[in-house]
CSV table of C-alpha atoms in Angstrom, one decimal:
chain,number,residue,atom,x,y,z
A,1,UNK,CA,14.0,2.9,9.8
A,2,UNK,CA,12.0,5.9,11.1
A,3,UNK,CA,14.5,8.5,9.7
A,4,UNK,CA,13.7,7.3,6.2
A,5,UNK,CA,10.3,8.8,6.7
A,6,UNK,CA,11.6,11.9,8.5
A,7,UNK,CA,10.6,10.7,11.9
A,8,UNK,CA,12.6,10.5,15.1
A,9,UNK,CA,12.9,7.2,16.9
A,10,UNK,CA,10.8,8.7,19.8
A,11,UNK,CA,8.1,9.8,17.4
A,12,UNK,CA,8.0,6.5,15.7
A,13,UNK,CA,7.6,4.6,19.0
A,14,UNK,CA,4.6,6.8,19.8
A,15,UNK,CA,3.0,6.5,16.4
A,16,UNK,CA,0.1,4.1,15.8
A,17,UNK,CA,1.4,1.0,14.0
A,18,UNK,CA,-1.4,1.5,11.5
A,19,UNK,CA,0.0,4.9,10.5
A,20,UNK,CA,3.5,3.4,10.2
A,21,UNK,CA,2.3,0.6,8.0
A,22,UNK,CA,0.3,3.1,5.8
A,23,UNK,CA,3.6,4.8,5.1
A,24,UNK,CA,5.4,1.6,4.2
A,25,UNK,CA,2.5,0.2,2.1
A,26,UNK,CA,2.1,3.5,0.2
A,27,UNK,CA,5.8,3.6,-0.5
A,28,UNK,CA,5.6,0.1,-1.9
A,29,UNK,CA,2.6,1.0,-4.0
A,30,UNK,CA,4.4,4.0,-5.4
A,31,UNK,CA,7.4,1.8,-6.3
A,32,UNK,CA,5.2,-0.8,-8.0
A,33,UNK,CA,3.6,2.0,-10.1
A,34,UNK,CA,6.9,3.5,-11.1
A,35,UNK,CA,6.0,6.8,-9.5
A,36,UNK,CA,8.3,9.7,-10.1
A,37,UNK,CA,7.1,13.0,-8.6
A,38,UNK,CA,6.4,15.9,-11.0
A,39,UNK,CA,7.7,14.0,-14.0
A,40,UNK,CA,4.4,13.3,-15.7
A,41,UNK,CA,1.0,15.0,-15.9
A,42,UNK,CA,-0.3,12.4,-13.4
A,43,UNK,CA,2.4,12.8,-10.8
A,44,UNK,CA,2.2,16.6,-10.1
A,45,UNK,CA,2.4,16.7,-6.3
A,46,UNK,CA,0.0,19.6,-6.0
A,47,UNK,CA,-2.7,17.5,-7.7
A,48,UNK,CA,-2.4,14.3,-5.6
A,49,UNK,CA,-4.7,13.5,-2.7
A,50,UNK,CA,-5.0,10.7,-0.1
A,51,UNK,CA,-8.2,8.9,1.0
A,52,UNK,CA,-7.8,6.3,3.8
A,53,UNK,CA,-10.4,4.1,5.4
A,54,UNK,CA,-9.9,3.6,9.1
A,55,UNK,CA,-12.5,2.6,11.7
A,56,UNK,CA,-10.7,1.9,15.0
A,57,UNK,CA,-8.8,3.8,17.6
A,58,UNK,CA,-7.2,0.8,19.2
A,59,UNK,CA,-3.7,2.3,19.6
A,60,UNK,CA,-4.9,5.6,21.1
A,61,UNK,CA,-7.4,3.9,23.4
A,62,UNK,CA,-4.8,1.3,24.6
A,63,UNK,CA,-2.4,4.1,25.4
A,64,UNK,CA,-4.8,6.6,26.9
A,65,UNK,CA,-4.0,5.5,30.4
A,66,UNK,CA,-0.3,5.6,29.8
A,67,UNK,CA,2.1,8.5,30.0
A,68,UNK,CA,1.0,11.1,27.5
A,69,UNK,CA,3.9,12.4,25.5
A,70,UNK,CA,4.1,15.3,22.9
A,71,UNK,CA,3.4,12.8,20.0
A,72,UNK,CA,0.2,11.4,21.5
A,73,UNK,CA,-2.0,13.5,19.1
A,74,UNK,CA,0.0,13.2,15.8
A,75,UNK,CA,0.8,9.5,16.6
A,76,UNK,CA,-2.7,8.4,17.4
A,77,UNK,CA,-5.5,10.6,15.9
A,78,UNK,CA,-6.8,9.0,12.7
A,79,UNK,CA,-6.6,12.1,10.6
A,80,UNK,CA,-2.8,12.0,10.8
A,81,UNK,CA,-2.8,8.7,9.0
A,82,UNK,CA,-3.5,10.2,5.5
A,83,UNK,CA,-2.1,13.5,6.7
A,84,UNK,CA,1.3,11.9,7.3
A,85,UNK,CA,1.3,10.5,3.7
A,86,UNK,CA,0.7,14.0,2.3
A,87,UNK,CA,3.3,15.5,4.6
A,88,UNK,CA,6.0,13.0,3.8
A,89,UNK,CA,5.5,12.8,0.1
A,90,UNK,CA,4.8,16.5,-0.4
A,91,UNK,CA,1.3,16.1,-1.8
A,92,UNK,CA,-0.9,19.1,-1.7
A,93,UNK,CA,-4.3,17.6,-2.6
A,94,UNK,CA,-7.1,16.6,-0.1
A,95,UNK,CA,-6.3,14.3,2.8
A,96,UNK,CA,-9.3,12.4,4.3
A,97,UNK,CA,-9.7,9.8,6.9
A,98,UNK,CA,-13.0,7.9,6.2
A,99,UNK,CA,-14.9,5.7,8.6
A,100,UNK,CA,-17.7,3.6,7.1
A,101,UNK,CA,-17.2,0.6,9.3
A,102,UNK,CA,-16.4,-2.6,7.3
A,103,UNK,CA,-16.7,-0.8,4.0
A,104,UNK,CA,-14.3,2.1,4.9
A,105,UNK,CA,-11.6,1.1,2.4
A,106,UNK,CA,-14.0,0.8,-0.5
A,107,UNK,CA,-15.7,4.1,0.5
A,108,UNK,CA,-12.3,5.8,0.5
A,109,UNK,CA,-11.5,4.5,-3.0
A,110,UNK,CA,-14.9,5.7,-4.2
A,111,UNK,CA,-14.4,9.2,-2.7
A,112,UNK,CA,-11.0,9.3,-4.3
A,113,UNK,CA,-12.4,8.4,-7.7
A,114,UNK,CA,-15.0,11.1,-7.3
A,115,UNK,CA,-12.2,13.6,-6.8
A,116,UNK,CA,-10.6,12.3,-10.0
A,117,UNK,CA,-13.9,12.6,-11.9
A,118,UNK,CA,-14.4,16.2,-10.7
A,119,UNK,CA,-10.8,16.9,-11.6
A,120,UNK,CA,-10.0,18.0,-8.1
A,121,UNK,CA,-7.1,15.6,-8.3
A,122,UNK,CA,-5.1,14.0,-11.2
A,123,UNK,CA,-3.9,11.1,-8.9
A,124,UNK,CA,-5.3,9.6,-5.8
A,125,UNK,CA,-3.8,7.3,-3.2
A,126,UNK,CA,-6.6,5.5,-1.5
A,127,UNK,CA,-7.2,2.3,0.5
A,128,UNK,CA,-7.6,1.2,4.1
A,129,UNK,CA,-5.9,-0.1,7.2
A,130,UNK,CA,-6.9,-2.1,10.2
A,131,UNK,CA,-4.4,-3.1,12.9
A,132,UNK,CA,-5.7,-4.7,16.1
A,133,UNK,CA,-3.8,-3.5,19.2
A,134,UNK,CA,-6.6,-3.6,21.8
A,135,UNK,CA,-8.9,-6.4,23.1
A,136,UNK,CA,-11.8,-4.0,23.8
A,137,UNK,CA,-13.3,-4.2,20.2
A,138,UNK,CA,-13.2,-8.0,20.4
A,139,UNK,CA,-15.2,-7.9,23.7
A,140,UNK,CA,-17.7,-5.4,22.3
A,141,UNK,CA,-18.2,-7.3,19.0
A,142,UNK,CA,-18.5,-10.6,20.7
A,143,UNK,CA,-21.2,-9.4,23.1
A,144,UNK,CA,-23.0,-8.0,20.2
A,145,UNK,CA,-22.9,-11.4,18.5
A,146,UNK,CA,-20.9,-10.1,15.5
A,147,UNK,CA,-18.0,-12.5,15.8
A,148,UNK,CA,-18.2,-16.1,14.8
A,149,UNK,CA,-17.4,-18.5,17.8
A,150,UNK,CA,-16.1,-21.0,15.2
A,151,UNK,CA,-13.5,-18.7,13.6
A,152,UNK,CA,-15.0,-18.8,10.1
A,153,UNK,CA,-17.2,-16.4,8.1
A,154,UNK,CA,-19.1,-19.1,6.2
A,155,UNK,CA,-20.4,-16.7,3.6
A,156,UNK,CA,-23.5,-18.0,1.8
A,157,UNK,CA,-23.8,-20.8,4.3
A,158,UNK,CA,-27.0,-21.4,6.3
A,159,UNK,CA,-24.8,-22.1,9.4
A,160,UNK,CA,-23.2,-18.6,9.2
A,161,UNK,CA,-22.8,-17.2,12.7
A,162,UNK,CA,-20.7,-14.1,12.5
A,163,UNK,CA,-17.4,-13.0,11.0
A,164,UNK,CA,-13.7,-13.0,12.0
A,165,UNK,CA,-11.4,-10.0,12.4
A,166,UNK,CA,-8.0,-9.5,10.9
A,167,UNK,CA,-5.1,-7.2,10.3
A,168,UNK,CA,-4.6,-5.6,6.9
A,169,UNK,CA,-3.3,-2.6,5.0
A,170,UNK,CA,-3.9,-1.9,1.3
A,171,UNK,CA,-3.3,1.1,-0.9
A,172,UNK,CA,-4.2,1.9,-4.5
A,173,UNK,CA,-2.9,4.6,-6.9
A,174,UNK,CA,-5.6,5.8,-9.3
A,175,UNK,CA,-5.5,8.2,-12.3
A,176,UNK,CA,-8.3,9.8,-14.4
A,177,UNK,CA,-8.6,8.6,-18.0
A,178,UNK,CA,-7.8,12.1,-19.3
A,179,UNK,CA,-4.4,11.8,-17.6
A,180,UNK,CA,-3.7,8.4,-19.0
A,181,UNK,CA,-4.3,9.8,-22.5
A,182,UNK,CA,-1.4,12.2,-22.0
A,183,UNK,CA,1.2,9.7,-20.9
A,184,UNK,CA,2.1,6.0,-21.5
A,185,UNK,CA,4.7,5.8,-18.7
A,186,UNK,CA,2.3,4.6,-16.0
A,187,UNK,CA,2.1,0.9,-15.1
A,188,UNK,CA,-1.7,0.2,-15.3
A,189,UNK,CA,-2.8,-2.8,-13.3
A,190,UNK,CA,-6.5,-2.5,-13.7
A,191,UNK,CA,-9.4,-0.2,-14.8
A,192,UNK,CA,-12.3,0.6,-12.4
A,193,UNK,CA,-15.3,0.9,-14.7
A,194,UNK,CA,-17.8,1.8,-12.0
A,195,UNK,CA,-18.0,2.1,-8.3
A,196,UNK,CA,-20.9,3.0,-6.0
A,197,UNK,CA,-22.3,2.6,-2.5
A,198,UNK,CA,-25.7,2.8,-0.8
A,199,UNK,CA,-27.2,2.2,2.6
A,200,UNK,CA,-29.7,-0.6,3.6
A,201,UNK,CA,-32.1,1.9,5.1
A,202,UNK,CA,-35.1,-0.5,5.0
A,203,UNK,CA,-33.4,-3.4,6.8
A,204,UNK,CA,-34.9,-4.8,10.0
A,205,UNK,CA,-32.1,-3.2,12.1
A,206,UNK,CA,-29.2,-0.8,11.6
A,207,UNK,CA,-26.7,-3.7,11.4
A,208,UNK,CA,-28.6,-5.9,8.9
A,209,UNK,CA,-28.2,-5.8,5.1
A,210,UNK,CA,-31.2,-5.4,2.8
A,211,UNK,CA,-31.4,-7.7,-0.3
A,212,UNK,CA,-33.5,-5.3,-2.4
A,213,UNK,CA,-31.3,-2.3,-1.7
A,214,UNK,CA,-28.1,-4.3,-2.5
A,215,UNK,CA,-29.7,-5.6,-5.7
A,216,UNK,CA,-30.4,-2.1,-6.9
A,217,UNK,CA,-26.8,-1.1,-6.1
A,218,UNK,CA,-25.4,-3.9,-8.1
A,219,UNK,CA,-27.7,-3.2,-11.1
A,220,UNK,CA,-26.6,0.4,-11.0
A,221,UNK,CA,-22.9,-0.4,-11.0
A,222,UNK,CA,-23.3,-2.9,-13.8
A,223,UNK,CA,-25.3,-0.4,-15.9
A,224,UNK,CA,-22.7,2.4,-15.3
A,225,UNK,CA,-19.9,0.0,-16.3
A,226,UNK,CA,-21.7,-1.2,-19.4
A,227,UNK,CA,-21.3,-4.8,-18.2
A,228,UNK,CA,-23.9,-7.6,-18.4
A,229,UNK,CA,-24.3,-9.8,-15.3
A,230,UNK,CA,-23.4,-12.9,-17.4
A,231,UNK,CA,-20.1,-11.3,-18.3
A,232,UNK,CA,-18.9,-11.3,-14.7
A,233,UNK,CA,-16.6,-14.2,-14.0
A,234,UNK,CA,-15.1,-13.3,-10.7
A,235,UNK,CA,-16.6,-11.8,-7.5
A,236,UNK,CA,-14.7,-10.9,-4.4
A,237,UNK,CA,-16.9,-10.4,-1.4
A,238,UNK,CA,-17.0,-9.4,2.2
A,239,UNK,CA,-18.1,-12.0,4.8
A,240,UNK,CA,-20.4,-9.8,6.9
A,241,UNK,CA,-21.0,-10.6,10.5
A,242,UNK,CA,-24.5,-9.2,10.5
């Protein structure tokens, strides 16, 4: 129902499905967290910011040759993804669209946590979205030998030959520890002890990972979190295509 999000049917039809799903997913995350605006120190709307990882312009590119209507800009430009969240929910904090390729969602979460640590925000809504509505990225990635012809990532396997694309939207609500000390009403699902990123600058090409650089990153994250490697019992990974 577009009117639930203060959109006309015409505007909704012209809006990137990725933006529409960001609205729905964020609303669901807020419900799960028991969010009530301006009721607690962590839900003051002027202290809430959005950070969304997005790396494609499928919808805008697919519709570029079609009839351009008044909603072409607000419905297709990536900046309006997080901007629409701020606008609908009345949040006055920062609103960023972040592109770091495959790591865009994690980069968005890290930047959001940085805003919490610096006390620029008391709550951040961060995550990522990828909705495939154009065949062009498939063609480009396939010709660049990024995609697996077998349809499987085969992470850690010697026969790995690329990765597989997929649709997905995920959003997280995060608070700083000082806010959690002031209220016990929030439904806490997990604690992020440490988060960090780096770049494999010494790799053999711009698309290849570098083992030494990644090792240093993992050591730094474990050290900041105060966790020993042998204490880690679950690892969720990205099956890279490079």
